[in-house]
CSV table of C-alpha atoms and ligand atoms in Angstrom, one decimal:
chain,number,residue,atom,x,y,z
A,20,MET,CA,-34.5,14.3,-4.9
A,21,ASN,CA,-35.4,13.4,-1.3
A,22,ARG,CA,-32.8,15.2,0.9
A,23,SER,CA,-32.6,12.6,3.5
A,24,THR,CA,-31.2,9.9,1.3
A,25,PRO,CA,-27.6,9.9,0.5
A,26,PRO,CA,-26.5,10.8,-3.0
A,27,GLU,CA,-26.7,8.0,-5.6
A,28,THR,CA,-25.1,7.4,-9.0
A,29,LEU,CA,-27.1,5.5,-11.5
A,30,TYR,CA,-25.4,3.0,-13.9
A,31,ALA,CA,-27.0,1.6,-17.0
A,32,ALA,CA,-25.8,-1.7,-18.6
A,33,PRO,CA,-26.9,-3.4,-21.6
A,34,SER,CA,-27.2,-6.6,-19.5
A,35,ALA,CA,-26.3,-7.6,-16.0
A,36,LEU,CA,-26.2,-10.8,-13.9
A,37,VAL,CA,-28.8,-10.0,-11.2
A,38,GLN,CA,-29.6,-12.5,-8.4
A,39,GLY,CA,-28.6,-15.4,-10.7
A,40,ARG,CA,-30.3,-14.3,-13.8
A,41,PHE,CA,-29.3,-12.0,-16.7
A,42,ILE,CA,-31.5,-9.1,-17.3
A,43,ASP,CA,-31.3,-6.6,-20.2
A,44,ASP,CA,-31.3,-2.8,-20.0
A,45,ALA,CA,-30.1,-3.0,-16.3
A,46,LEU,CA,-30.1,0.1,-14.1
A,47,ILE,CA,-28.0,-0.2,-10.9
A,48,ALA,CA,-28.1,2.7,-8.4
A,49,VAL,CA,-25.0,2.9,-6.0
A,50,ASP,CA,-24.9,5.2,-3.0
A,51,ASP,CA,-21.9,7.2,-1.7
A,52,ASP,CA,-21.0,4.5,0.8
A,53,GLY,CA,-20.5,1.9,-2.1
A,54,ASP,CA,-23.6,0.0,-1.5
A,55,ILE,CA,-26.2,-0.9,-4.2
A,56,VAL,CA,-29.4,0.6,-3.3
A,57,SER,CA,-31.7,-0.5,-6.2
A,58,VAL,CA,-31.6,-2.6,-9.3
A,59,GLY,CA,-34.2,-2.4,-12.1
A,60,ARG,CA,-34.6,-2.4,-15.8
A,61,GLY,CA,-35.5,0.2,-18.5
A,62,ALA,CA,-34.4,2.8,-20.7
A,63,ALA,CA,-31.3,4.7,-19.3
A,64,PRO,CA,-32.3,8.2,-18.1
A,65,PRO,CA,-30.1,11.1,-19.2
A,66,ASP,CA,-28.1,11.3,-16.0
A,67,ALA,CA,-27.2,7.5,-15.9
A,68,ILE,CA,-23.6,6.5,-16.7
A,69,ARG,CA,-23.6,4.1,-19.4
A,70,LEU,CA,-21.3,1.1,-18.8
A,71,LYS,CA,-19.4,-0.3,-21.7
A,72,GLY,CA,-20.2,-4.0,-21.4
A,73,VAL,CA,-22.0,-6.7,-19.5
A,74,VAL,CA,-22.0,-6.5,-15.8
A,75,VAL,CA,-21.4,-9.5,-13.5
A,76,PRO,CA,-20.7,-9.5,-9.7
A,77,GLY,CA,-17.0,-9.5,-9.0
A,78,MET,CA,-15.7,-12.9,-7.7
A,79,PRO,CA,-14.4,-13.3,-4.2
A,80,ASP,CA,-11.1,-15.0,-3.8
A,81,LEU,CA,-11.6,-17.1,-0.7
A,82,HIS,CA,-8.0,-18.2,0.1
A,83,SER,CA,-4.7,-16.4,-0.4
A,84,HIS,CA,-1.3,-16.3,1.0
A,85,ALA,CA,-0.2,-13.1,-0.7
A,86,PHE,CA,3.6,-13.2,-0.2
A,87,GLN,CA,3.7,-16.5,-2.1
A,88,ARG,CA,2.9,-14.7,-5.3
A,89,ALA,CA,6.5,-13.4,-5.5
A,90,MET,CA,7.9,-17.0,-5.3
A,91,ALA,CA,5.7,-18.4,-8.2
A,92,GLY,CA,8.0,-20.3,-10.4
A,93,LEU,CA,10.8,-20.6,-7.8
A,94,ALA,CA,10.0,-24.1,-6.7
A,95,GLU,CA,9.8,-25.6,-10.2
A,96,THR,CA,13.1,-27.5,-10.3
A,97,ALA,CA,13.4,-31.3,-10.2
A,98,SER,CA,15.4,-33.3,-7.8
A,99,PRO,CA,16.5,-37.0,-7.7
A,100,ALA,CA,14.5,-37.5,-4.5
A,101,GLY,CA,11.3,-36.3,-6.2
A,102,GLU,CA,9.4,-33.2,-5.3
A,103,ASN,CA,6.2,-32.9,-3.4
A,104,PHE,CA,4.1,-30.6,-1.2
A,105,TRP,CA,6.6,-30.9,1.6
A,106,SER,CA,9.6,-30.1,-0.4
A,107,TRP,CA,7.8,-27.1,-1.8
A,108,ARG,CA,7.0,-26.0,1.7
A,109,ASP,CA,10.7,-26.0,2.6
A,110,VAL,CA,11.3,-23.6,-0.4
A,111,MET,CA,8.5,-21.4,0.8
A,112,TYR,CA,9.8,-21.2,4.3
A,113,ARG,CA,13.3,-20.2,3.2
A,114,PHE,CA,11.7,-17.6,0.9
A,115,LEU,CA,9.4,-16.0,3.6
A,116,GLY,CA,12.2,-16.0,6.1
A,117,ARG,CA,13.7,-13.0,4.4
A,118,LEU,CA,10.5,-10.8,4.0
A,119,SER,CA,10.3,-7.5,5.7
A,120,PRO,CA,6.9,-5.8,6.4
A,121,GLU,CA,7.5,-3.5,3.5
A,122,ASP,CA,8.2,-6.6,1.2
A,123,VAL,CA,5.0,-8.1,2.3
A,124,GLN,CA,2.9,-5.1,1.6
A,125,ALA,CA,4.6,-4.5,-1.8
A,126,ILE,CA,4.1,-8.1,-2.9
A,127,ALA,CA,0.4,-8.1,-1.6
A,128,ALA,CA,-0.4,-4.8,-3.4
A,129,GLN,CA,1.0,-6.1,-6.6
A,130,LEU,CA,-1.0,-9.4,-6.2
A,131,TYR,CA,-4.4,-7.5,-5.4
A,132,VAL,CA,-3.8,-5.2,-8.5
A,133,GLU,CA,-3.3,-8.4,-10.7
A,134,LEU,CA,-6.4,-10.2,-9.1
A,135,LEU,CA,-8.6,-7.0,-9.7
A,136,ARG,CA,-7.7,-6.8,-13.3
A,137,GLN,CA,-8.9,-10.4,-13.8
A,138,GLY,CA,-12.2,-9.8,-12.0
A,139,PHE,CA,-11.6,-10.8,-8.4
A,140,THR,CA,-12.9,-8.0,-6.2
A,141,ALA,CA,-12.6,-9.4,-2.7
A,142,ILE,CA,-10.0,-11.5,-1.0
A,143,ALA,CA,-9.9,-13.6,2.1
A,144,GLU,CA,-6.2,-13.3,3.3
A,145,PHE,CA,-5.1,-16.4,5.3
A,146,HIS,CA,-2.3,-14.5,7.0
A,147,TYR,CA,0.2,-16.4,9.0
A,148,VAL,CA,3.5,-14.4,9.0
A,149,HIS,CA,3.1,-12.4,12.2
A,150,ASN,CA,6.6,-12.2,13.7
A,151,ASP,CA,10.0,-10.7,12.9
A,152,TYR,CA,13.0,-12.7,11.6
A,153,SER,CA,13.9,-14.0,15.0
A,154,GLY,CA,10.5,-15.1,15.8
A,155,GLY,CA,9.8,-12.3,18.2
A,156,ALA,CA,6.9,-10.0,18.0
A,157,TYR,CA,7.2,-6.6,16.2
A,158,ALA,CA,7.0,-3.5,18.4
A,159,ASP,CA,3.4,-3.5,17.2
A,160,PRO,CA,2.3,-7.1,17.2
A,161,ALA,CA,-0.3,-6.3,14.4
A,162,GLU,CA,2.5,-4.8,12.1
A,163,MET,CA,2.2,-7.5,9.5
A,164,SER,CA,-1.6,-7.5,9.5
A,165,HIS,CA,-1.6,-3.7,9.0
A,166,ARG,CA,0.6,-4.2,6.0
A,167,ILE,CA,-2.0,-6.5,4.4
A,168,VAL,CA,-4.7,-3.9,5.1
A,169,GLY,CA,-2.4,-1.3,3.6
A,170,ALA,CA,-2.1,-3.4,0.4
A,171,ALA,CA,-5.7,-3.9,0.2
A,172,ARG,CA,-6.4,-0.2,0.6
A,173,THR,CA,-3.9,0.8,-2.1
A,174,SER,CA,-5.4,-1.6,-4.6
A,175,GLY,CA,-9.0,-1.0,-3.5
A,176,ILE,CA,-9.8,-4.8,-3.1
A,177,GLY,CA,-12.3,-5.9,-0.4
A,178,LEU,CA,-10.6,-7.7,2.4
A,179,THR,CA,-11.6,-10.4,4.8
A,180,LEU,CA,-8.5,-10.6,7.0
A,181,LEU,CA,-8.0,-14.0,8.7
A,182,PRO,CA,-5.1,-13.8,11.1
A,183,VAL,CA,-3.8,-17.3,11.5
A,184,LEU,CA,-3.3,-19.3,14.7
A,185,TYR,CA,-0.2,-21.5,14.3
A,186,GLN,CA,1.5,-23.3,17.3
A,187,ALA,CA,2.8,-26.8,16.3
A,188,SER,CA,4.5,-28.8,13.7
A,189,GLY,CA,2.2,-31.8,13.7
A,190,PHE,CA,-0.9,-33.4,15.1
A,191,GLY,CA,-1.4,-33.3,18.9
A,192,GLY,CA,0.8,-30.3,19.3
A,193,ALA,CA,4.3,-31.4,18.3
A,194,PRO,CA,6.8,-28.6,18.8
A,195,ALA,CA,7.2,-26.0,16.1
A,196,MET,CA,10.1,-26.2,13.8
A,197,ASP,CA,12.7,-23.3,13.2
A,198,GLY,CA,11.1,-22.4,9.9
A,199,GLN,CA,7.8,-21.8,11.5
A,200,LYS,CA,8.9,-19.3,14.1
A,201,ARG,CA,7.5,-16.2,12.3
A,202,PHE,CA,4.0,-17.8,12.6
A,203,LEU,CA,3.8,-18.6,16.1
A,204,LYS,CA,1.5,-16.9,18.8
A,205,THR,CA,0.2,-18.0,22.1
A,206,THR,CA,-3.6,-18.3,22.1
A,207,ASP,CA,-3.9,-15.2,24.4
A,208,ASP,CA,-1.7,-13.1,22.1
A,209,PHE,CA,-3.6,-14.4,19.1
A,210,ILE,CA,-6.9,-13.3,20.7
A,211,ALA,CA,-5.4,-9.9,21.6
A,212,LEU,CA,-4.4,-9.5,17.9
A,213,VAL,CA,-7.8,-10.3,16.7
A,214,GLU,CA,-9.4,-7.8,19.2
A,215,THR,CA,-7.0,-5.1,18.0
A,216,LEU,CA,-7.7,-5.6,14.4
A,217,ARG,CA,-11.4,-5.7,14.9
A,218,ARG,CA,-11.2,-2.4,16.9
A,219,THR,CA,-8.9,-0.7,14.5
A,220,TYR,CA,-10.9,-1.6,11.3
A,221,ARG,CA,-14.5,-1.6,12.7
A,222,ASP,CA,-15.6,1.4,10.7
A,223,ASP,CA,-14.4,0.4,7.4
A,224,PRO,CA,-16.9,-1.5,5.2
A,225,ARG,CA,-14.2,-3.0,3.0
A,226,ILE,CA,-12.7,-5.0,5.7
A,227,LYS,CA,-14.0,-8.0,7.8
A,228,ILE,CA,-12.0,-9.7,10.5
A,229,GLY,CA,-12.2,-13.4,10.9
A,230,VAL,CA,-9.9,-16.1,12.2
A,231,ALA,CA,-7.9,-19.0,10.8
A,232,PRO,CA,-6.7,-21.8,13.0
A,233,HIS,CA,-4.0,-23.0,10.3
A,234,SER,CA,-4.8,-26.8,10.3
A,235,LEU,CA,-5.1,-29.7,12.8
A,236,ARG,CA,-1.3,-30.2,12.3
A,237,ALA,CA,-0.6,-26.6,13.5
A,238,VAL,CA,-3.3,-26.3,16.2
A,239,ALA,CA,-4.0,-28.8,19.0
A,240,PRO,CA,-7.8,-29.3,19.8
A,241,GLU,CA,-8.0,-27.2,23.0
A,242,ALA,CA,-6.4,-24.1,21.3
A,243,LEU,CA,-8.6,-24.6,18.1
A,244,LEU,CA,-11.8,-24.6,20.4
A,245,ASP,CA,-10.6,-21.7,22.4
A,246,CYS,CA,-10.0,-19.7,19.3
A,247,VAL,CA,-13.4,-20.5,17.9
A,248,GLU,CA,-15.1,-19.7,21.3
A,249,ALA,CA,-13.2,-16.4,21.4
A,250,ILE,CA,-14.2,-15.2,17.9
A,251,THR,CA,-17.7,-16.4,18.5
A,252,VAL,CA,-18.1,-14.0,21.5
A,253,MET,CA,-16.7,-11.2,19.6
A,254,ASP,CA,-18.7,-11.7,16.5
A,255,GLN,CA,-21.0,-14.7,16.0
A,256,ASP,CA,-21.0,-14.3,12.1
A,257,ALA,CA,-17.2,-13.9,11.8
A,258,PRO,CA,-15.7,-16.4,9.2
A,259,ILE,CA,-13.6,-19.2,10.5
A,260,HIS,CA,-11.1,-20.8,7.9
A,261,ILE,CA,-8.9,-23.9,8.3
A,262,HIS,CA,-6.7,-25.9,5.9
A,263,VAL,CA,-7.8,-29.5,6.0
A,264,ALA,CA,-7.1,-32.8,4.2
A,265,GLU,CA,-4.9,-31.3,1.5
A,266,GLN,CA,-2.4,-34.1,1.3
A,267,ASP,CA,-2.4,-38.0,1.8
A,268,ARG,CA,0.3,-37.8,4.5
A,269,GLU,CA,-1.8,-35.4,6.6
A,270,VAL,CA,-4.7,-38.0,6.5
A,271,LYS,CA,-2.4,-40.8,7.6
A,272,ASP,CA,-0.8,-38.7,10.4
A,273,CYS,CA,-4.3,-37.5,11.6
A,274,LEU,CA,-5.5,-41.3,11.6
A,275,ALA,CA,-2.5,-42.2,13.7
A,276,TRP,CA,-3.0,-39.3,16.1
A,277,SER,CA,-6.9,-39.7,16.6
A,278,GLY,CA,-8.3,-42.6,14.7
A,279,GLU,CA,-10.2,-40.2,12.6
A,280,ARG,CA,-9.6,-38.5,9.2
A,281,PRO,CA,-9.0,-34.6,9.3
A,282,VAL,CA,-12.6,-33.7,7.8
A,283,GLU,CA,-14.2,-36.3,10.0
A,284,TRP,CA,-12.3,-35.0,13.1
A,285,LEU,CA,-13.5,-31.5,12.4
A,286,LEU,CA,-17.1,-32.6,11.9
A,287,ASN,CA,-17.1,-34.8,15.1
A,288,HIS,CA,-15.3,-32.3,17.4
A,289,ALA,CA,-15.8,-28.7,16.1
A,290,PRO,CA,-19.0,-26.7,15.7
A,291,ILE,CA,-18.8,-26.7,11.9
A,292,ASP,CA,-21.5,-24.5,10.3
A,293,ARG,CA,-21.9,-21.8,7.7
A,294,ARG,CA,-19.2,-19.7,9.2
A,295,TRP,CA,-16.6,-22.1,8.4
A,296,CYS,CA,-14.5,-22.5,5.2
A,297,LEU,CA,-12.6,-25.9,4.9
A,298,VAL,CA,-9.8,-25.1,2.6
A,299,HIS,CA,-9.0,-27.9,0.1
A,300,SER,CA,-10.9,-30.8,1.8
A,301,THR,CA,-9.2,-32.9,-1.0
A,302,GLN,CA,-8.7,-36.2,0.7
A,303,THR,CA,-12.2,-37.1,1.7
A,304,THR,CA,-14.5,-40.1,1.8
A,305,GLY,CA,-18.1,-40.2,0.5
A,306,ASP,CA,-19.4,-40.1,4.1
A,307,GLU,CA,-17.3,-36.9,4.9
A,308,ILE,CA,-18.4,-35.2,1.7
A,309,ALA,CA,-22.1,-35.9,2.6
A,310,ARG,CA,-21.7,-34.6,6.1
A,311,LEU,CA,-19.6,-31.5,5.0
A,312,ALA,CA,-22.2,-30.6,2.4
A,313,LYS,CA,-24.9,-30.8,5.1
A,314,SER,CA,-23.0,-28.7,7.6
A,315,GLY,CA,-23.6,-25.6,5.6
A,316,ALA,CA,-19.8,-24.8,5.5
A,317,VAL,CA,-18.0,-23.8,2.4
A,318,ALA,CA,-15.3,-26.0,0.7
A,319,GLY,CA,-12.5,-23.7,-0.3
A,320,LEU,CA,-11.2,-25.0,-3.6
A,321,CYS,CA,-7.9,-23.7,-5.0
A,322,PRO,CA,-7.6,-25.6,-8.4
A,323,SER,CA,-4.4,-24.0,-9.7
A,324,THR,CA,-2.4,-24.4,-6.5
A,325,GLU,CA,-3.8,-27.9,-5.9
A,326,ALA,CA,-2.6,-28.8,-9.3
A,327,ASN,CA,0.8,-27.1,-8.9
A,328,LEU,CA,1.3,-29.0,-5.6
A,329,GLY,CA,0.1,-32.4,-6.7
A,330,ASP,CA,-2.6,-32.4,-4.0
A,331,GLY,CA,-5.1,-34.6,-5.6
A,332,VAL,CA,-8.8,-34.3,-6.9
A,333,PHE,CA,-11.8,-32.9,-4.9
A,334,PRO,CA,-14.8,-35.1,-5.4
A,335,LEU,CA,-16.8,-32.2,-6.9
A,336,SER,CA,-19.7,-34.0,-8.5
A,337,SER,CA,-20.5,-36.0,-5.4
A,338,TYR,CA,-20.2,-32.9,-3.3
A,339,LEU,CA,-22.6,-31.0,-5.6
A,340,LYS,CA,-25.1,-33.9,-5.6
A,341,HIS,CA,-25.4,-33.2,-1.8
A,342,ARG,CA,-25.8,-29.6,-2.6
A,343,GLY,CA,-22.4,-28.7,-1.1
A,344,ARG,CA,-21.2,-25.1,-1.2
A,345,PHE,CA,-17.9,-24.1,-2.7
A,346,GLY,CA,-15.8,-21.1,-3.5
A,347,ILE,CA,-12.4,-20.6,-5.2
A,348,GLY,CA,-9.2,-19.4,-3.9
A,349,THR,CA,-5.8,-18.6,-5.4
A,350,ASP,CA,-3.9,-19.9,-2.4
A,351,SER,CA,-0.2,-19.7,-3.4
A,352,ASN,CA,-1.1,-17.3,-6.2
A,353,VAL,CA,0.4,-19.3,-9.0
A,354,GLY,CA,-2.9,-18.2,-10.8
A,355,THR,CA,-4.6,-14.8,-10.4
A,356,CYS,CA,-7.7,-15.3,-12.6
A,357,PRO,CA,-11.3,-16.4,-11.6
A,358,ALA,CA,-11.9,-18.0,-15.1
A,359,ASP,CA,-8.6,-19.9,-14.9
A,360,GLU,CA,-9.5,-21.3,-11.5
A,361,LEU,CA,-13.0,-22.4,-12.6
A,362,ARG,CA,-11.7,-23.9,-15.8
A,363,TRP,CA,-9.1,-25.9,-14.0
A,364,LEU,CA,-11.8,-27.0,-11.5
A,365,GLU,CA,-13.9,-28.5,-14.3
A,366,TYR,CA,-11.1,-29.8,-16.4
A,367,VAL,CA,-9.5,-31.8,-13.6
A,368,GLN,CA,-12.9,-33.4,-13.1
A,369,ARG,CA,-13.2,-34.2,-16.7
A,370,LEU,CA,-9.8,-35.8,-17.0
A,371,PHE,CA,-10.5,-37.9,-14.0
A,372,ALA,CA,-14.0,-39.0,-15.0
A,373,LYS,CA,-13.4,-39.1,-18.8
A,374,GLN,CA,-16.6,-37.1,-19.2
A,375,ARG,CA,-17.6,-33.5,-20.1
A,376,ASN,CA,-19.6,-30.9,-18.2
A,377,ILE,CA,-19.3,-32.4,-14.9
A,378,SER,CA,-20.5,-29.8,-12.6
A,379,GLU,CA,-24.0,-29.2,-14.1
A,380,ALA,CA,-26.3,-32.2,-14.1
A,381,ASN,CA,-29.4,-30.5,-15.6
A,382,ASP,CA,-30.2,-30.8,-19.4
A,383,GLY,CA,-28.9,-27.6,-21.1
A,384,ALA,CA,-27.5,-26.0,-18.0
A,385,HIS,CA,-24.5,-23.8,-18.7
A,386,THR,CA,-21.4,-25.2,-17.0
A,387,GLY,CA,-19.3,-22.1,-16.9
A,388,ALA,CA,-22.2,-19.8,-15.8
A,389,GLY,CA,-23.2,-22.4,-13.2
A,390,LEU,CA,-19.7,-22.6,-11.9
A,391,TYR,CA,-19.4,-18.8,-11.7
A,392,ARG,CA,-22.8,-18.4,-9.8
A,393,ARG,CA,-21.8,-21.2,-7.2
A,394,ALA,CA,-18.5,-19.8,-6.6
A,395,LEU,CA,-19.9,-16.3,-6.1
A,396,ALA,CA,-22.3,-17.5,-3.4
A,397,GLY,CA,-19.7,-19.8,-1.7
A,398,GLY,CA,-16.9,-17.2,-1.9
A,399,ALA,CA,-19.3,-14.4,-0.4
A,400,GLN,CA,-20.3,-16.7,2.5
A,401,ALA,CA,-16.7,-17.6,3.2
A,402,CYS,CA,-15.7,-13.8,3.2
A,403,GLY,CA,-18.4,-13.0,5.6
A,404,ARG,CA,-19.3,-9.8,3.7
A,405,LYS,CA,-22.4,-8.5,1.6
A,406,ILE,CA,-20.8,-9.3,-1.7
A,407,GLY,CA,-21.3,-11.6,-4.7
A,408,GLU,CA,-24.8,-10.3,-5.6
A,409,ILE,CA,-26.1,-7.4,-7.7
A,410,ALA,CA,-28.9,-6.6,-5.2
A,411,PRO,CA,-29.9,-3.8,-2.9
A,412,GLY,CA,-27.8,-3.9,0.3
A,413,TYR,CA,-24.9,-5.6,-1.3
A,414,ARG,CA,-21.5,-3.8,-1.9
A,415,ALA,CA,-21.2,-2.4,-5.3
A,416,ASP,CA,-18.4,-4.8,-6.6
A,417,LEU,CA,-19.0,-4.9,-10.4
A,418,VAL,CA,-17.1,-6.4,-13.2
A,419,VAL,CA,-17.7,-5.1,-16.8
A,420,LEU,CA,-16.9,-7.6,-19.4
A,421,ASP,CA,-16.1,-6.3,-22.8
A,422,PRO,CA,-18.5,-7.6,-25.5
A,423,GLU,CA,-16.0,-6.7,-28.2
A,424,HIS,CA,-13.4,-9.1,-26.9
A,425,PRO,CA,-12.7,-11.7,-29.5
A,426,ALA,CA,-13.8,-14.6,-27.2
A,427,LEU,CA,-17.2,-12.8,-26.4
A,428,ILE,CA,-18.2,-11.5,-29.7
A,429,GLY,CA,-21.8,-12.8,-30.5
A,430,ARG,CA,-22.2,-14.2,-27.1
A,431,ARG,CA,-25.1,-13.4,-24.7
A,432,HIS,CA,-25.9,-14.0,-21.1
A,433,GLU,CA,-24.8,-17.5,-19.8
A,434,SER,CA,-22.9,-18.2,-23.1
A,435,MET,CA,-20.8,-15.1,-22.4
A,436,ILE,CA,-19.7,-16.5,-19.1
A,437,ASP,CA,-19.1,-19.9,-20.7
A,438,SER,CA,-16.8,-18.3,-23.3
A,439,TRP,CA,-15.0,-16.2,-20.7
A,440,ILE,CA,-14.2,-19.3,-18.7
A,441,PHE,CA,-13.5,-21.8,-21.5
A,442,SER,CA,-11.8,-19.6,-24.0
A,443,GLY,CA,-8.6,-19.3,-22.1
A,444,SER,CA,-7.4,-16.2,-23.7
A,445,GLU,CA,-6.4,-12.7,-22.6
A,446,THR,CA,-9.0,-11.5,-20.0
A,447,PRO,CA,-12.3,-9.8,-21.3
A,448,VAL,CA,-12.5,-7.8,-18.0
A,449,ARG,CA,-12.7,-4.1,-19.1
A,450,ASP,CA,-13.6,-2.2,-16.0
A,451,VAL,CA,-14.0,-3.1,-12.3
A,452,MET,CA,-15.7,-1.4,-9.5
A,453,VAL,CA,-15.2,-2.1,-5.8
A,454,GLY,CA,-17.5,-0.6,-3.2
A,455,GLY,CA,-18.5,2.0,-5.7
A,456,ASN,CA,-15.1,3.1,-6.7
A,457,TRP,CA,-13.6,2.3,-10.2
A,458,VAL,CA,-10.3,0.6,-9.5
A,459,VAL,CA,-9.8,-0.7,-13.1
A,460,LYS,CA,-10.8,1.4,-16.1
A,461,ASP,CA,-10.2,0.1,-19.6
A,462,ARG,CA,-8.0,-2.8,-18.3
A,463,ARG,CA,-5.6,-0.6,-16.4
A,464,HIS,CA,-5.6,-0.5,-12.6
A,465,VAL,CA,-5.7,3.1,-11.3
A,466,ALA,CA,-2.6,2.6,-9.2
A,467,GLN,CA,-0.8,-0.1,-11.2
A,468,ASP,CA,2.4,2.0,-12.0
A,469,ASP,CA,3.2,3.0,-8.5
A,470,VAL,CA,2.4,-0.4,-7.2
A,471,LEU,CA,4.6,-2.1,-9.8
A,472,LYS,CA,7.4,0.3,-8.9
A,473,ASP,CA,7.3,-0.8,-5.2
A,474,TYR,CA,7.1,-4.4,-6.3
A,475,ARG,CA,10.3,-4.0,-8.6
A,476,ARG,CA,12.2,-2.4,-5.7
A,477,CYS,CA,11.1,-5.4,-3.3
A,478,ILE,CA,12.2,-8.0,-5.8
A,479,ALA,CA,15.5,-6.3,-6.4
A,480,ARG,CA,16.3,-6.2,-2.8
A,481,LEU,CA,15.3,-9.9,-2.3
A,482,THR,CA,17.4,-10.9,-5.3
A,483,ASN,CA,20.5,-8.9,-4.2
A,484,ASP,CA,20.4,-10.0,-0.5
B,522,ZN,ZN1,-3.4,-22.2,1.8
């Protein structure tokens, strides 16, 4: 061995999804830093570690509010007035009002373990709970952000941390409400937080820092543009995420404020490009969809949450005709599985269009495999990390699918992904590697017992309060 190169581990797989195509007899070399150094094919040499299934790149989850996982199911009661996104938000504000930093870390770690066991290997955490119960800063203003990093490190998931800028309760800078006091930061304090996080975690290849101006509802134009300029000076490739056009009322309020629709406003007034992820983009016109696709930004689609909240239907086929990029997010974390998110994405389109196989237009193209590839590429772009591909220079984020799982028996290549996504049964994910480390082995996460113990304690405390 050449002594100047770092030690490598060679993995052999019966088949692997490599740069968009399946190859058989795959050989994947991973260095001690957790990066893929070479990919080839051939008979496994004696020193290779043989993987027990088909290898695909781990899926990035491009949008999450981790703490909301612990309230899944707590907002599912009817009322005479009718329930909608805004009434759900009231329940969510009451729930988060009681969370300590320890609670946030315990819930996030439990969520991340669950995501990893289903095949998500990276997350973009849209993190907006910064302040203590009274709305004041913690002694360390980055306390809550460090808790998210702590949860990511315990679980081993790759993290794009997106501290959120939140300043207002409505378009044009309407004063924030009491329930929003834990989110608020001045623009200067926000930029200082981002600088601290970048400095603290700059040597960790598992972590990328970006920014998330929450929405046009929560951030007035001047602050939005200041935030974008500040992050561009720090890192011109840093991801910028924003919630946009999730609800009809949001569009109506934006029109009343500016005469423009939310996506239209962003395209007209902000430097939207490939760094951006426009989360939801549900309520959009044909013109907005064409322009969004052309911008190179990613549409952040969160199918299970959008269904849960009654948001509406993203115009996927029109967006794909314009070669728009998308990734998937678990958002409120009512779902934790990439296959579920992709199935929901396609099924909602089918119900709406009364047709099948909406997201692939070419004859014979595999819908599930096509969705998986596109979500890998869009998710990786939105996370701003070298992930989503099995190729030299990318992080070794690998998911091993069990070919003996009943849903996958007899399936090969693209058909295997189709069957994973459209079988809807227990996950066939067997083993998961993130950055060269095995975090799930034979369906068990290596820290799942300890993480669950902390989570139980957290829920007991919240229930007894
Ligand atoms: Zn969200």
